[in-house]
Short mmCIF file of C-alpha atoms in Angstrom, two decimals:
data_model
loop_
_atom_site.label_atom_id
_atom_site.label_comp_id
_atom_site.label_asym_id
_atom_site.label_seq_id
_atom_site.Cartn_x
_atom_site.Cartn_y
_atom_site.Cartn_z
CA MET A 8 97.75 85.60 77.76
CA ARG A 9 99.83 86.06 80.35
CA LEU A 10 100.85 89.59 81.54
CA PRO A 11 104.55 90.43 80.72
CA LEU A 12 107.07 91.20 83.07
CA ILE A 13 107.06 95.55 82.70
CA GLY A 14 109.92 97.93 83.57
CA LEU A 15 110.09 100.56 86.04
CA TRP A 16 106.95 102.54 85.26
CA PRO A 17 106.94 106.60 86.26
CA LEU A 18 106.22 107.72 89.44
CA LEU A 19 102.43 107.38 90.49
CA GLY A 20 102.03 108.63 93.86
CA LEU A 21 99.54 111.24 94.61
CA TRP A 22 100.04 112.90 97.74
CA ALA A 23 96.97 113.68 100.17
CA ALA A 24 96.68 117.06 101.09
CA ALA A 25 97.72 117.85 104.47
CA ILE A 26 95.96 118.44 107.35
CA THR A 27 95.26 122.23 107.97
CA GLY A 28 98.17 124.00 109.81
CA ALA A 29 100.57 121.28 109.24
CA PRO A 30 103.66 121.17 107.69
CA PRO A 31 102.95 118.71 104.30
CA PRO A 32 104.91 115.06 104.96
CA ALA A 33 107.90 114.08 103.61
CA GLN A 34 108.16 112.44 100.01
CA ALA A 35 108.64 108.99 99.36
CA ALA A 36 108.15 107.68 95.71
CA TYR A 37 106.93 104.91 95.63
CA HIS A 38 105.74 103.55 92.00
CA LEU A 39 104.77 100.66 90.33
CA ALA A 40 107.97 98.96 89.61
CA ALA A 41 106.79 95.41 87.74
CA GLN A 42 103.61 92.52 87.19
CA LEU A 43 104.79 89.42 87.82
CA PRO A 44 102.51 86.79 85.77
CA ALA A 45 101.21 83.39 87.01
CA GLY A 46 98.81 81.08 86.65
CA ASP A 47 94.98 81.73 86.36
CA GLY A 48 92.41 81.97 90.09
CA GLY A 49 91.30 83.05 93.32
CA TRP A 50 94.37 84.29 95.74
CA ASP A 51 94.50 85.28 99.44
CA ILE A 52 97.49 85.89 102.06
CA VAL A 53 100.94 86.28 100.56
CA SER A 54 104.42 86.63 102.31
CA VAL A 55 107.72 87.11 101.27
CA ASP A 56 110.93 85.25 102.26
CA PRO A 57 113.42 87.99 101.84
CA VAL A 58 116.69 85.60 102.27
CA ASP A 59 115.59 82.90 99.28
CA GLN A 60 113.82 86.07 97.10
CA ARG A 61 110.44 84.32 97.13
CA LEU A 62 106.93 84.76 97.21
CA TYR A 63 104.53 82.89 98.57
CA ILE A 64 100.66 83.26 97.53
CA GLY A 65 97.74 81.15 99.26
CA ARG A 66 95.69 79.47 96.63
CA PRO A 67 92.29 77.56 96.14
CA ASP A 68 94.25 74.64 95.04
CA GLY A 69 97.38 74.95 96.53
CA VAL A 70 100.27 77.42 97.29
CA THR A 71 102.21 79.85 94.33
CA ALA A 72 105.61 80.58 94.55
CA ILE A 73 107.25 83.46 92.73
CA ASP A 74 111.00 83.36 92.24
CA LEU A 75 111.60 87.54 92.98
CA ARG A 76 115.11 87.39 91.14
CA THR A 77 113.87 86.00 88.09
CA GLY A 78 110.42 86.70 87.98
CA LYS A 79 109.33 82.59 87.41
CA ALA A 80 106.21 81.47 88.96
CA THR A 81 105.62 77.34 90.39
CA ASP A 82 102.27 76.98 90.41
CA ARG A 83 100.94 74.52 93.74
CA LEU A 84 103.56 74.42 94.73
CA VAL A 85 102.32 72.42 97.16
CA PRO A 86 98.65 71.43 97.21
CA GLY A 87 95.95 72.63 99.03
CA GLN A 88 92.26 72.92 99.92
CA ARG A 89 90.78 76.62 99.91
CA VAL A 90 94.64 78.15 101.37
CA HIS A 91 94.44 81.00 103.02
CA ALA A 92 97.67 82.40 104.59
CA ALA A 93 101.25 80.85 102.74
CA LEU A 94 103.69 82.20 106.03
CA ALA A 95 107.44 82.22 104.93
CA ILE A 96 109.02 81.26 108.39
CA PRO A 97 111.71 84.18 109.37
CA GLY A 98 115.26 82.14 110.17
CA THR A 99 114.31 78.83 108.00
CA HIS A 100 113.70 77.89 104.25
CA GLU A 101 110.38 76.71 105.48
CA VAL A 102 106.32 77.72 104.79
CA ILE A 103 103.41 76.76 106.34
CA SER A 104 99.96 77.44 104.32
CA THR A 105 96.55 76.92 106.26
CA ASN A 106 94.11 74.73 104.39
CA GLY A 107 90.31 76.24 104.81
CA ASP A 108 88.39 73.50 103.47
CA SER A 109 90.58 70.11 105.32
CA ASN A 110 90.94 72.05 108.43
CA ASN A 111 94.74 71.52 108.72
CA ALA A 112 98.43 73.26 107.61
CA LEU A 113 101.15 72.14 105.65
CA LEU A 114 104.75 72.36 106.89
CA PHE A 115 106.76 72.18 104.07
CA ASP A 116 110.27 73.54 102.29
CA GLY A 117 109.43 77.03 100.00
CA ARG A 118 112.33 75.98 97.17
CA THR A 119 111.44 72.45 96.39
CA GLY A 120 108.01 72.27 97.81
CA ARG A 121 108.48 69.12 99.63
CA VAL A 122 106.03 68.72 102.61
CA ARG A 123 107.62 67.71 106.21
CA ALA A 124 103.84 67.61 108.46
CA THR A 125 100.62 68.05 107.87
CA ILE A 126 99.70 69.81 111.27
CA PRO A 127 95.67 69.56 112.43
CA THR A 128 94.03 72.81 113.22
CA GLY A 129 91.05 74.55 114.58
CA THR A 130 88.15 75.04 111.82
CA LYS A 131 88.85 76.85 108.91
CA PRO A 132 92.02 78.08 109.61
CA ASP A 133 92.80 81.12 107.96
CA ALA A 134 95.34 84.06 108.76
CA ALA A 135 98.74 82.78 110.18
CA ALA A 136 101.35 85.04 111.96
CA TRP A 137 104.99 84.56 113.36
CA ASP A 138 105.94 85.44 116.96
CA PRO A 139 109.94 86.07 117.41
CA ALA A 140 109.36 86.16 121.32
CA THR A 141 108.63 82.09 121.29
CA ARG A 142 109.44 81.29 117.78
CA THR A 143 105.93 80.15 117.35
CA VAL A 144 103.06 80.50 114.27
CA TRP A 145 100.13 81.40 115.30
CA ILE A 146 97.45 80.32 112.99
CA MET A 147 94.26 81.78 113.40
CA ASP A 148 90.92 79.23 113.19
CA PRO A 149 87.68 81.85 112.40
CA GLY A 150 85.17 78.57 112.50
CA SER A 151 86.00 77.80 116.28
CA GLY A 152 87.29 81.02 117.65
CA ASP A 153 90.47 80.03 118.35
CA ALA A 154 93.87 79.74 117.74
CA THR A 155 96.24 77.14 117.27
CA VAL A 156 100.09 77.10 118.07
CA VAL A 157 102.56 75.22 116.37
CA ASP A 158 106.33 74.53 117.05
CA PRO A 159 108.20 74.79 113.48
CA ALA A 160 110.83 73.31 114.55
CA THR A 161 109.18 70.31 115.84
CA ALA A 162 106.03 70.63 113.51
CA LYS A 163 104.14 70.08 116.76
CA VAL A 164 101.12 71.79 118.16
CA LEU A 165 101.56 73.39 121.33
CA ALA A 166 98.20 74.60 121.82
CA THR A 167 94.90 75.66 121.36
CA VAL A 168 94.21 79.05 122.88
CA PRO A 169 90.25 80.28 122.84
CA ILE A 170 89.53 83.63 121.91
CA GLY A 171 86.22 83.55 119.90
CA GLY A 172 84.43 85.30 117.28
CA SER A 173 85.70 85.54 113.52
CA LEU A 174 89.36 85.93 113.60
CA GLU A 175 91.35 87.39 111.10
CA PHE A 176 94.29 88.40 110.94
CA ALA A 177 97.35 88.99 113.05
CA ALA A 178 100.27 91.30 114.33
CA ALA A 179 103.37 90.25 116.93
CA ASP A 180 104.79 93.24 118.92
CA GLY A 181 108.31 90.96 119.29
CA ARG A 182 107.61 91.07 123.15
CA GLY A 183 105.22 88.82 123.51
CA ARG A 184 101.99 89.96 122.67
CA LEU A 185 99.87 89.11 119.72
CA TYR A 186 96.90 91.62 118.55
CA VAL A 187 94.02 89.47 116.45
CA ASN A 188 91.68 91.77 114.36
CA VAL A 189 88.27 89.77 115.53
CA GLU A 190 85.72 90.89 112.19
CA ASP A 191 82.54 89.69 113.48
CA LYS A 192 82.75 92.11 117.15
CA ASN A 193 85.05 95.05 115.74
CA GLU A 194 87.93 94.34 117.95
CA VAL A 195 90.98 93.90 118.51
CA ALA A 196 91.63 90.69 121.10
CA VAL A 197 95.05 90.85 122.56
CA ILE A 198 97.19 87.70 123.74
CA ASP A 199 100.09 87.00 125.85
CA THR A 200 102.04 84.52 123.55
CA LYS A 201 104.05 83.34 126.46
CA VAL A 202 101.07 81.88 128.81
CA ARG A 203 99.12 81.72 126.03
CA LYS A 204 96.40 83.31 127.04
CA LEU A 205 93.50 85.99 126.44
CA VAL A 206 94.42 89.00 128.61
CA ALA A 207 92.64 92.20 127.36
CA ARG A 208 90.28 92.96 124.51
CA PHE A 209 90.40 96.62 122.94
CA PRO A 210 87.17 97.76 121.08
CA LEU A 211 87.59 99.17 117.96
CA GLN A 212 85.02 102.69 117.52
CA GLY A 213 83.59 103.39 114.41
CA CYS A 214 85.56 100.31 112.47
CA ASP A 215 83.32 97.99 110.50
CA GLY A 216 84.56 94.43 110.62
CA PRO A 217 88.33 94.52 110.35
CA THR A 218 90.79 92.34 108.72
CA GLY A 219 94.18 93.11 108.19
CA ILE A 220 96.42 94.71 110.98
CA ALA A 221 99.95 96.39 111.32
CA TYR A 222 101.73 96.73 114.66
CA ASP A 223 104.33 99.92 114.47
CA PRO A 224 107.09 99.33 117.32
CA VAL A 225 108.09 102.94 117.34
CA SER A 226 105.14 104.71 117.96
CA ARG A 227 103.59 101.01 120.28
CA GLU A 228 100.19 101.54 117.73
CA LEU A 229 98.33 99.38 115.86
CA VAL A 230 96.39 99.93 112.65
CA SER A 231 93.48 98.21 111.68
CA ALA A 232 92.04 97.90 108.22
CA CYS A 233 88.57 98.20 108.31
CA GLY A 234 85.65 97.89 106.47
CA ASN A 235 85.44 101.93 106.47
CA GLY A 236 89.00 103.29 106.98
CA VAL A 237 91.58 102.30 109.17
CA ALA A 238 91.58 102.60 112.87
CA VAL A 239 94.42 103.58 115.11
CA VAL A 240 94.83 102.24 118.38
CA SER A 241 97.84 102.53 121.22
CA ALA A 242 98.73 98.80 121.85
CA THR A 243 99.28 99.26 125.32
CA THR A 244 96.61 100.98 126.62
CA GLY A 245 93.78 100.14 124.01
CA ARG A 246 92.84 103.58 123.16
CA GLN A 247 91.80 104.61 119.72
CA VAL A 248 93.66 107.49 118.72
CA ALA A 249 92.80 108.61 115.39
CA LYS A 250 90.32 106.87 112.44
CA LEU A 251 91.71 107.77 108.79
CA THR A 252 89.78 107.61 105.75
CA ILE A 253 91.42 105.03 103.14
CA GLY A 254 90.37 103.26 99.85
CA LYS A 255 87.37 100.76 99.72
CA GLY A 256 87.79 97.15 100.13
CA ALA A 257 91.15 97.26 102.27
CA ASP A 258 92.11 93.61 103.52
CA GLY A 259 95.87 93.18 104.31
CA ALA A 260 97.85 95.76 105.88
CA ALA A 261 101.78 95.49 106.36
CA TYR A 262 104.40 97.89 108.66
CA ASP A 263 107.90 98.84 106.44
CA ALA A 264 110.11 99.07 109.58
CA LYS A 265 112.89 101.14 108.02
CA ARG A 266 110.28 103.76 106.88
CA HIS A 267 108.21 103.68 109.75
CA LEU A 268 105.39 103.38 107.48
CA VAL A 269 102.28 101.08 107.46
CA LEU A 270 101.02 100.11 103.99
CA VAL A 271 96.98 99.25 103.32
CA PRO A 272 96.05 98.15 99.80
CA ALA A 273 92.02 98.84 98.99
CA GLY A 274 90.96 96.00 96.77
CA ARG A 275 87.43 97.99 95.45
CA ASP A 276 89.22 101.65 95.00
CA GLY A 277 91.96 100.12 93.42
CA ASN A 278 94.78 102.00 95.49
CA LEU A 279 97.09 101.63 97.99
CA SER A 280 97.58 104.31 101.57
CA ILE A 281 100.66 105.10 103.22
CA ILE A 282 100.26 105.65 106.52
CA ARG A 283 102.81 107.72 108.88
CA LEU A 284 101.83 107.54 112.63
CA SER A 285 104.42 109.61 114.39
CA PRO A 286 103.65 112.56 115.33
CA THR A 287 100.39 112.72 114.62
CA PRO A 288 98.53 109.34 112.01
CA MET A 289 97.63 110.33 108.81
CA VAL A 290 97.60 109.16 105.34
CA ILE A 291 100.46 110.51 103.07
CA ALA A 292 99.92 108.95 100.17
CA GLN A 293 97.36 107.28 97.64
CA ILE A 294 99.45 105.25 95.33
CA PRO A 295 97.37 103.71 92.17
CA THR A 296 97.34 99.94 92.11
CA ALA A 297 94.46 97.97 90.58
CA VAL A 298 90.74 97.45 91.66
CA SER A 299 90.94 93.59 93.59
CA ALA A 300 94.41 94.26 94.67
CA ARG A 301 93.15 93.86 98.03
CA THR A 302 96.07 91.59 100.09
CA ILE A 303 99.75 92.41 100.49
CA GLY A 304 103.37 91.26 101.60
CA LEU A 305 106.42 93.27 102.26
CA ASP A 306 109.84 92.01 101.60
CA PRO A 307 111.36 94.14 104.88
CA VAL A 308 114.95 94.14 103.30
CA THR A 309 114.15 96.00 100.24
CA GLY A 310 110.53 97.87 101.42
CA ARG A 311 109.21 96.58 97.85
CA ALA A 312 105.44 95.72 98.19
CA TYR A 313 103.49 92.76 96.38
CA LEU A 314 99.86 92.70 95.88
CA PRO A 315 98.36 90.09 94.06
CA ALA A 316 95.59 91.36 91.44
CA ALA A 317 93.36 90.12 88.28
CA THR A 318 90.69 91.77 85.92
CA LEU A 319 87.27 90.59 87.50
CA ALA A 320 84.51 89.38 85.23
CA PRO A 321 80.95 91.17 86.03
CA ALA A 322 79.28 88.55 88.48
CA PRO A 323 75.39 88.07 89.03
CA MET A 324 73.74 89.63 92.16
CA GLY A 325 75.05 88.07 95.20
CA GLU A 326 77.94 86.51 93.94
CA ARG A 327 81.68 87.39 93.84
CA PRO A 328 83.47 88.03 90.36
CA LYS A 329 85.40 85.63 89.58
CA PRO A 330 89.06 86.68 87.84
CA VAL A 331 89.25 86.59 83.98
CA PRO A 332 91.55 84.28 82.70
CA GLY A 333 95.10 85.31 81.83
CA THR A 334 94.59 88.59 83.98
CA PHE A 335 96.30 87.27 87.41
CA ARG A 336 99.44 89.01 88.20
CA VAL A 337 101.15 90.19 91.09
CA LEU A 338 101.88 94.16 91.63
CA VAL A 339 105.32 95.53 92.63
CA ILE A 340 105.16 98.81 94.34
CA ALA A 341 108.86 100.03 95.16
CA PRO A 342 109.74 102.97 97.73
#
């Protein structure tokens, strides 16, 4: 059974207590606005094309696209072999998807699914990030510990940059720096995207297994989602300025530039933490979502966040739980 599209829900924001002596944060009425159904199965990283109003979801057998105007889903828009990222490339109608099992990426038209190129990558390509400074796509290859740099205009690999470790999500500052979470080293690797070289490593004290990462250009700080909270780090000095408590099971992270907030979903606890960095880093709200909602795509125009989720069946010890058929949907959290 597919879940129906639902209308506006009542306000679900639950506001965290303010730090003793500090004024309470200004309210922002985040709420669950809709649920968008799509085909059964697992999922990973999502992204939004704000111009074409389409959502792209990496899935085990390909990419699912959802028309955000109508809610219509197109499953397996392009095929894939354990797709991790499905990154909409700004300024184009194209998307790049990473195939973890076949060590390549597909560059395709997000409206039609027509594949323009198959691009070789490193081993087990996972997350992908857009660097506005060089207009290149950076694909994280945790199996080989390097990043594949792709020019989407020519569909060519420009370089392979050695970094080391199990690479997770990355965030660009728009000025030629790319910050990459290294999950097995509990650090952020800093890349100069213009010379394509590793230039620094920022240790994440008390952060276990960093995955999602977001960059705030106003405070020039990074938020790394860890297995035990989030670490806030200065992007200029590498100094860790805060460690915040959020829900368990965080994976992705997103920065809302209009509201200067970072959003981090927690898949085990089923909530979305809203984090304000200035003047002092703090969690200002936790919005109920759903258990399993761990990755996030953000529309930079509307501020709406999209979190894939499904009901999970009990799993034998040591195995990952599988989605119950008919329960996959994308939660739409609106400000």
